[in-house]
């Protein structure tokens, strides 16, 4: 969405070359964590790929934190990539790491953290530069966030407190980064 649907958000790379960004993000945020979690399952470090139990979550969350952090480092090339991209991945790494820390004691919804971050980011874009494209993206994200939170509750994967805490954490990370608490934006 950021690469192709919100004009003026990214300056680098040029639009025809943004597939490289998608490939990097896909590799570091989906492919490596998925393969790593599969390897953890294969070697008996987790007993299910669903990770329903809080005790199953630490290693996969640490793996994802490392992978997202590596993506932030790869994307930190101001001459090649817009700095926003590395900041986004750093924010995602922070969100996953905080989810890891919280999950050591309590089961927070990682799905809600993710949609909270996405919602917060689109809200930030809309507030800084109100545009029709940003408003539509924000509305779609509100619906998506509602669907994800509802699904987590319907599946009995989380309690209402766990999904609201996750949503709040995701929103809080974006707010903190936007205000320069963790990283300048």
PDB file of C-alpha atoms in Angstrom:
ATOM      1  CA  UNK A   1       0.000   0.000   0.000  1.00  0.00           C
ATOM      2  CA  UNK A   2       2.786   2.434   0.913  1.00  0.00           C
ATOM      3  CA  UNK A   3       4.754   1.603  -2.228  1.00  0.00           C
ATOM      4  CA  UNK A   4       1.925   1.881  -4.741  1.00  0.00           C
ATOM      5  CA  UNK A   5      -1.300   3.316  -3.307  1.00  0.00           C
ATOM      6  CA  UNK A   6      -0.251   6.419  -1.365  1.00  0.00           C
ATOM      7  CA  UNK A   7       1.333   8.941  -3.714  1.00  0.00           C
ATOM      8  CA  UNK A   8       3.979  11.189  -2.229  1.00  0.00           C
ATOM      9  CA  UNK A   9       4.732   8.999   0.794  1.00  0.00           C
ATOM     10  CA  UNK A  10       7.889   7.422  -0.664  1.00  0.00           C
ATOM     11  CA  UNK A  11      10.440   9.139  -2.867  1.00  0.00           C
ATOM     12  CA  UNK A  12      12.961   6.317  -3.245  1.00  0.00           C
ATOM     13  CA  UNK A  13      13.130   4.016  -5.045  1.00  0.00           C
ATOM     14  CA  UNK A  14      11.200   5.165  -8.097  1.00  0.00           C
ATOM     15  CA  UNK A  15       7.887   3.380  -8.576  1.00  0.00           C
ATOM     16  CA  UNK A  16       9.109   0.907 -11.236  1.00  0.00           C
ATOM     17  CA  UNK A  17      11.820  -0.306  -8.832  1.00  0.00           C
ATOM     18  CA  UNK A  18       9.648  -0.707  -5.736  1.00  0.00           C
ATOM     19  CA  UNK A  19       9.308  -4.428  -6.344  1.00  0.00           C
ATOM     20  CA  UNK A  20      12.767  -4.643  -4.715  1.00  0.00           C
ATOM     21  CA  UNK A  21      11.287  -3.204  -1.505  1.00  0.00           C
ATOM     22  CA  UNK A  22       8.458  -5.741  -1.649  1.00  0.00           C
ATOM     23  CA  UNK A  23      10.937  -8.584  -2.158  1.00  0.00           C
ATOM     24  CA  UNK A  24      13.086  -7.473   0.793  1.00  0.00           C
ATOM     25  CA  UNK A  25      10.076  -7.030   3.075  1.00  0.00           C
ATOM     26  CA  UNK A  26       8.577 -10.368   1.987  1.00  0.00           C
ATOM     27  CA  UNK A  27      11.860 -12.181   2.566  1.00  0.00           C
ATOM     28  CA  UNK A  28      12.570 -10.717   5.988  1.00  0.00           C
ATOM     29  CA  UNK A  29       9.043 -10.395   7.377  1.00  0.00           C
ATOM     30  CA  UNK A  30       7.432 -13.571   6.026  1.00  0.00           C
ATOM     31  CA  UNK A  31       9.828 -16.040   4.445  1.00  0.00           C
ATOM     32  CA  UNK A  32      12.624 -16.104   7.061  1.00  0.00           C
ATOM     33  CA  UNK A  33      10.315 -16.112  10.125  1.00  0.00           C
ATOM     34  CA  UNK A  34       8.164 -18.839   8.526  1.00  0.00           C
ATOM     35  CA  UNK A  35      11.143 -21.024   7.664  1.00  0.00           C
ATOM     36  CA  UNK A  36      12.661 -20.387  11.089  1.00  0.00           C
ATOM     37  CA  UNK A  37       9.466 -21.338  12.897  1.00  0.00           C
ATOM     38  CA  UNK A  38       9.221 -24.429  10.692  1.00  0.00           C
ATOM     39  CA  UNK A  39      12.769 -25.357  11.679  1.00  0.00           C
ATOM     40  CA  UNK A  40      11.924 -24.826  15.362  1.00  0.00           C
ATOM     41  CA  UNK A  41       8.981 -27.202  14.905  1.00  0.00           C
ATOM     42  CA  UNK A  42      11.083 -29.717  12.969  1.00  0.00           C
ATOM     43  CA  UNK A  43      13.713 -29.824  15.723  1.00  0.00           C
ATOM     44  CA  UNK A  44      11.123 -30.049  18.491  1.00  0.00           C
ATOM     45  CA  UNK A  45      11.561 -26.591  20.040  1.00  0.00           C
ATOM     46  CA  UNK A  46       7.851 -25.822  19.492  1.00  0.00           C
ATOM     47  CA  UNK A  47       5.137 -28.452  19.398  1.00  0.00           C
ATOM     48  CA  UNK A  48       2.784 -26.681  16.990  1.00  0.00           C
ATOM     49  CA  UNK A  49       3.072 -24.189  14.153  1.00  0.00           C
ATOM     50  CA  UNK A  50      -0.050 -22.444  15.496  1.00  0.00           C
ATOM     51  CA  UNK A  51       1.779 -21.246  18.638  1.00  0.00           C
ATOM     52  CA  UNK A  52      -1.462 -21.122  20.612  1.00  0.00           C
ATOM     53  CA  UNK A  53       0.247 -21.429  23.985  1.00  0.00           C
ATOM     54  CA  UNK A  54       2.153 -18.489  25.418  1.00  0.00           C
ATOM     55  CA  UNK A  55       5.112 -20.758  26.231  1.00  0.00           C
ATOM     56  CA  UNK A  56       5.514 -21.587  22.511  1.00  0.00           C
ATOM     57  CA  UNK A  57       5.925 -17.957  21.438  1.00  0.00           C
ATOM     58  CA  UNK A  58       9.337 -16.704  22.698  1.00  0.00           C
ATOM     59  CA  UNK A  59      11.675 -18.324  20.170  1.00  0.00           C
ATOM     60  CA  UNK A  60       9.555 -17.522  17.083  1.00  0.00           C
ATOM     61  CA  UNK A  61       9.064 -13.947  18.303  1.00  0.00           C
ATOM     62  CA  UNK A  62      12.809 -13.507  18.869  1.00  0.00           C
ATOM     63  CA  UNK A  63      13.473 -14.924  15.418  1.00  0.00           C
ATOM     64  CA  UNK A  64      10.974 -12.482  13.895  1.00  0.00           C
ATOM     65  CA  UNK A  65      12.495  -9.587  15.867  1.00  0.00           C
ATOM     66  CA  UNK A  66      15.933 -10.418  14.498  1.00  0.00           C
ATOM     67  CA  UNK A  67      14.609 -10.821  10.960  1.00  0.00           C
ATOM     68  CA  UNK A  68      12.656  -7.538  11.011  1.00  0.00           C
ATOM     69  CA  UNK A  69      15.696  -5.783  12.477  1.00  0.00           C
ATOM     70  CA  UNK A  70      17.863  -7.133   9.670  1.00  0.00           C
ATOM     71  CA  UNK A  71      15.337  -5.800   7.135  1.00  0.00           C
ATOM     72  CA  UNK A  72      15.612  -2.371   8.775  1.00  0.00           C
ATOM     73  CA  UNK A  73      19.394  -2.537   8.376  1.00  0.00           C
ATOM     74  CA  UNK A  74      19.173  -3.652   4.734  1.00  0.00           C
ATOM     75  CA  UNK A  75      16.701  -0.851   3.960  1.00  0.00           C
ATOM     76  CA  UNK A  76      18.850   1.761   5.705  1.00  0.00           C
ATOM     77  CA  UNK A  77      20.501   3.034   2.528  1.00  0.00           C
ATOM     78  CA  UNK A  78      19.343   6.657   2.145  1.00  0.00           C
ATOM     79  CA  UNK A  79      20.732   6.928  -1.382  1.00  0.00           C
ATOM     80  CA  UNK A  80      18.685   3.899  -2.498  1.00  0.00           C
ATOM     81  CA  UNK A  81      15.636   3.641  -0.201  1.00  0.00           C
ATOM     82  CA  UNK A  82      13.433   6.250   1.429  1.00  0.00           C
ATOM     83  CA  UNK A  83      14.360   6.452   5.150  1.00  0.00           C
ATOM     84  CA  UNK A  84      10.706   5.791   6.014  1.00  0.00           C
ATOM     85  CA  UNK A  85      11.167   2.170   4.932  1.00  0.00           C
ATOM     86  CA  UNK A  86      13.912   1.405   7.446  1.00  0.00           C
ATOM     87  CA  UNK A  87      11.947   3.249  10.140  1.00  0.00           C
ATOM     88  CA  UNK A  88       8.880   1.125   9.387  1.00  0.00           C
ATOM     89  CA  UNK A  89      10.858  -2.086   9.721  1.00  0.00           C
ATOM     90  CA  UNK A  90      12.522  -0.828  12.907  1.00  0.00           C
ATOM     91  CA  UNK A  91       9.065  -0.071  14.306  1.00  0.00           C
ATOM     92  CA  UNK A  92       7.906  -3.559  13.380  1.00  0.00           C
ATOM     93  CA  UNK A  93      10.973  -5.049  15.048  1.00  0.00           C
ATOM     94  CA  UNK A  94      10.226  -2.988  18.164  1.00  0.00           C
ATOM     95  CA  UNK A  95       6.612  -4.172  18.135  1.00  0.00           C
ATOM     96  CA  UNK A  96       7.597  -7.827  17.847  1.00  0.00           C
ATOM     97  CA  UNK A  97      10.268  -7.441  20.529  1.00  0.00           C
ATOM     98  CA  UNK A  98       7.811  -5.807  22.945  1.00  0.00           C
ATOM     99  CA  UNK A  99       5.324  -8.583  22.126  1.00  0.00           C
ATOM    100  CA  UNK A 100       8.070 -11.083  22.993  1.00  0.00           C
ATOM    101  CA  UNK A 101       8.763  -9.369  26.326  1.00  0.00           C
ATOM    102  CA  UNK A 102       5.078  -9.163  27.248  1.00  0.00           C
ATOM    103  CA  UNK A 103       4.519 -12.771  26.164  1.00  0.00           C
ATOM    104  CA  UNK A 104       7.044 -13.967  28.705  1.00  0.00           C
ATOM    105  CA  UNK A 105       4.391 -13.209  31.360  1.00  0.00           C
ATOM    106  CA  UNK A 106       1.099 -12.667  29.532  1.00  0.00           C
ATOM    107  CA  UNK A 107      -0.437 -13.566  26.174  1.00  0.00           C
ATOM    108  CA  UNK A 108      -0.940 -10.390  24.125  1.00  0.00           C
ATOM    109  CA  UNK A 109      -2.350 -10.553  20.602  1.00  0.00           C
ATOM    110  CA  UNK A 110       0.510 -10.219  18.129  1.00  0.00           C
ATOM    111  CA  UNK A 111      -2.067  -9.927  15.322  1.00  0.00           C
ATOM    112  CA  UNK A 112      -3.603  -6.939  17.077  1.00  0.00           C
ATOM    113  CA  UNK A 113      -0.163  -5.366  17.549  1.00  0.00           C
ATOM    114  CA  UNK A 114       0.364  -5.623  13.790  1.00  0.00           C
ATOM    115  CA  UNK A 115      -2.978  -4.141  12.763  1.00  0.00           C
ATOM    116  CA  UNK A 116      -2.604  -1.467  15.447  1.00  0.00           C
ATOM    117  CA  UNK A 117       0.713  -0.457  13.917  1.00  0.00           C
ATOM    118  CA  UNK A 118      -0.778  -0.389  10.422  1.00  0.00           C
ATOM    119  CA  UNK A 119      -3.767   1.611  11.612  1.00  0.00           C
ATOM    120  CA  UNK A 120      -1.545   4.065  13.481  1.00  0.00           C
ATOM    121  CA  UNK A 121       0.705   4.541  10.471  1.00  0.00           C
ATOM    122  CA  UNK A 122      -2.175   5.261   8.104  1.00  0.00           C
ATOM    123  CA  UNK A 123      -3.739   7.597  10.662  1.00  0.00           C
ATOM    124  CA  UNK A 124      -0.414   9.432  10.883  1.00  0.00           C
ATOM    125  CA  UNK A 125      -0.220   9.762   7.085  1.00  0.00           C
ATOM    126  CA  UNK A 126      -3.774  11.078   6.942  1.00  0.00           C
ATOM    127  CA  UNK A 127      -3.261  13.596   9.760  1.00  0.00           C
ATOM    128  CA  UNK A 128      -0.041  14.946   8.218  1.00  0.00           C
ATOM    129  CA  UNK A 129      -1.384  15.247   4.674  1.00  0.00           C
ATOM    130  CA  UNK A 130      -5.136  14.694   4.368  1.00  0.00           C
ATOM    131  CA  UNK A 131      -5.834  13.197   0.959  1.00  0.00           C
ATOM    132  CA  UNK A 132      -8.552  11.051  -0.540  1.00  0.00           C
ATOM    133  CA  UNK A 133      -6.149   8.123  -1.041  1.00  0.00           C
ATOM    134  CA  UNK A 134      -5.001   8.289   2.590  1.00  0.00           C
ATOM    135  CA  UNK A 135      -8.596   8.495   3.843  1.00  0.00           C
ATOM    136  CA  UNK A 136      -9.633   5.413   1.860  1.00  0.00           C
ATOM    137  CA  UNK A 137      -6.578   3.508   3.047  1.00  0.00           C
ATOM    138  CA  UNK A 138      -7.360   4.516   6.636  1.00  0.00           C
ATOM    139  CA  UNK A 139     -10.987   3.390   6.333  1.00  0.00           C
ATOM    140  CA  UNK A 140      -9.941   0.049   4.837  1.00  0.00           C
ATOM    141  CA  UNK A 141      -7.467  -0.405   7.711  1.00  0.00           C
ATOM    142  CA  UNK A 142     -10.159   0.348  10.315  1.00  0.00           C
ATOM    143  CA  UNK A 143     -12.318  -2.393   8.773  1.00  0.00           C
ATOM    144  CA  UNK A 144      -9.363  -4.786   8.572  1.00  0.00           C
ATOM    145  CA  UNK A 145      -8.412  -4.105  12.196  1.00  0.00           C
ATOM    146  CA  UNK A 146     -11.993  -4.755  13.299  1.00  0.00           C
ATOM    147  CA  UNK A 147     -12.047  -8.002  11.325  1.00  0.00           C
ATOM    148  CA  UNK A 148      -8.733  -9.216  12.767  1.00  0.00           C
ATOM    149  CA  UNK A 149      -9.690  -8.399  16.359  1.00  0.00           C
ATOM    150  CA  UNK A 150     -13.104 -10.018  15.898  1.00  0.00           C
ATOM    151  CA  UNK A 151     -11.512 -13.120  14.378  1.00  0.00           C
ATOM    152  CA  UNK A 152      -9.050 -13.492  17.263  1.00  0.00           C
ATOM    153  CA  UNK A 153     -11.977 -13.310  19.688  1.00  0.00           C
ATOM    154  CA  UNK A 154     -14.222 -15.631  17.648  1.00  0.00           C
ATOM    155  CA  UNK A 155     -11.453 -18.238  17.487  1.00  0.00           C
ATOM    156  CA  UNK A 156     -10.990 -18.008  21.263  1.00  0.00           C
ATOM    157  CA  UNK A 157      -7.327 -17.269  20.590  1.00  0.00           C
ATOM    158  CA  UNK A 158      -7.436 -14.241  22.913  1.00  0.00           C
ATOM    159  CA  UNK A 159      -9.545 -12.407  25.432  1.00  0.00           C
ATOM    160  CA  UNK A 160     -10.874  -8.905  24.725  1.00  0.00           C
ATOM    161  CA  UNK A 161      -8.185  -7.475  27.013  1.00  0.00           C
ATOM    162  CA  UNK A 162      -5.443  -9.225  25.032  1.00  0.00           C
ATOM    163  CA  UNK A 163      -6.640  -7.913  21.656  1.00  0.00           C
ATOM    164  CA  UNK A 164      -7.201  -4.358  22.941  1.00  0.00           C
ATOM    165  CA  UNK A 165      -3.772  -4.399  24.579  1.00  0.00           C
ATOM    166  CA  UNK A 166      -2.237  -5.530  21.284  1.00  0.00           C
ATOM    167  CA  UNK A 167      -4.038  -2.840  19.312  1.00  0.00           C
ATOM    168  CA  UNK A 168      -2.934  -0.229  21.859  1.00  0.00           C
ATOM    169  CA  UNK A 169       0.679  -1.405  21.711  1.00  0.00           C
ATOM    170  CA  UNK A 170       0.730  -1.138  17.910  1.00  0.00           C
ATOM    171  CA  UNK A 171      -0.807   2.336  17.997  1.00  0.00           C
ATOM    172  CA  UNK A 172       1.565   3.361  20.795  1.00  0.00           C
ATOM    173  CA  UNK A 173       4.670   2.300  18.884  1.00  0.00           C
ATOM    174  CA  UNK A 174       3.654   4.413  15.889  1.00  0.00           C
ATOM    175  CA  UNK A 175       2.824   7.364  18.151  1.00  0.00           C
ATOM    176  CA  UNK A 176       6.130   7.012  19.992  1.00  0.00           C
ATOM    177  CA  UNK A 177       8.159   6.787  16.796  1.00  0.00           C
ATOM    178  CA  UNK A 178       6.229   9.686  15.247  1.00  0.00           C
ATOM    179  CA  UNK A 179       7.039  11.850  18.228  1.00  0.00           C
ATOM    180  CA  UNK A 180      10.693  10.826  18.031  1.00  0.00           C
ATOM    181  CA  UNK A 181      10.621   8.885  21.292  1.00  0.00           C
ATOM    182  CA  UNK A 182      12.392   5.873  19.762  1.00  0.00           C
ATOM    183  CA  UNK A 183      13.491   6.891  16.307  1.00  0.00           C
ATOM    184  CA  UNK A 184      13.262  10.116  14.360  1.00  0.00           C
ATOM    185  CA  UNK A 185      10.797   9.932  11.488  1.00  0.00           C
TER     186      UNK A 185
END
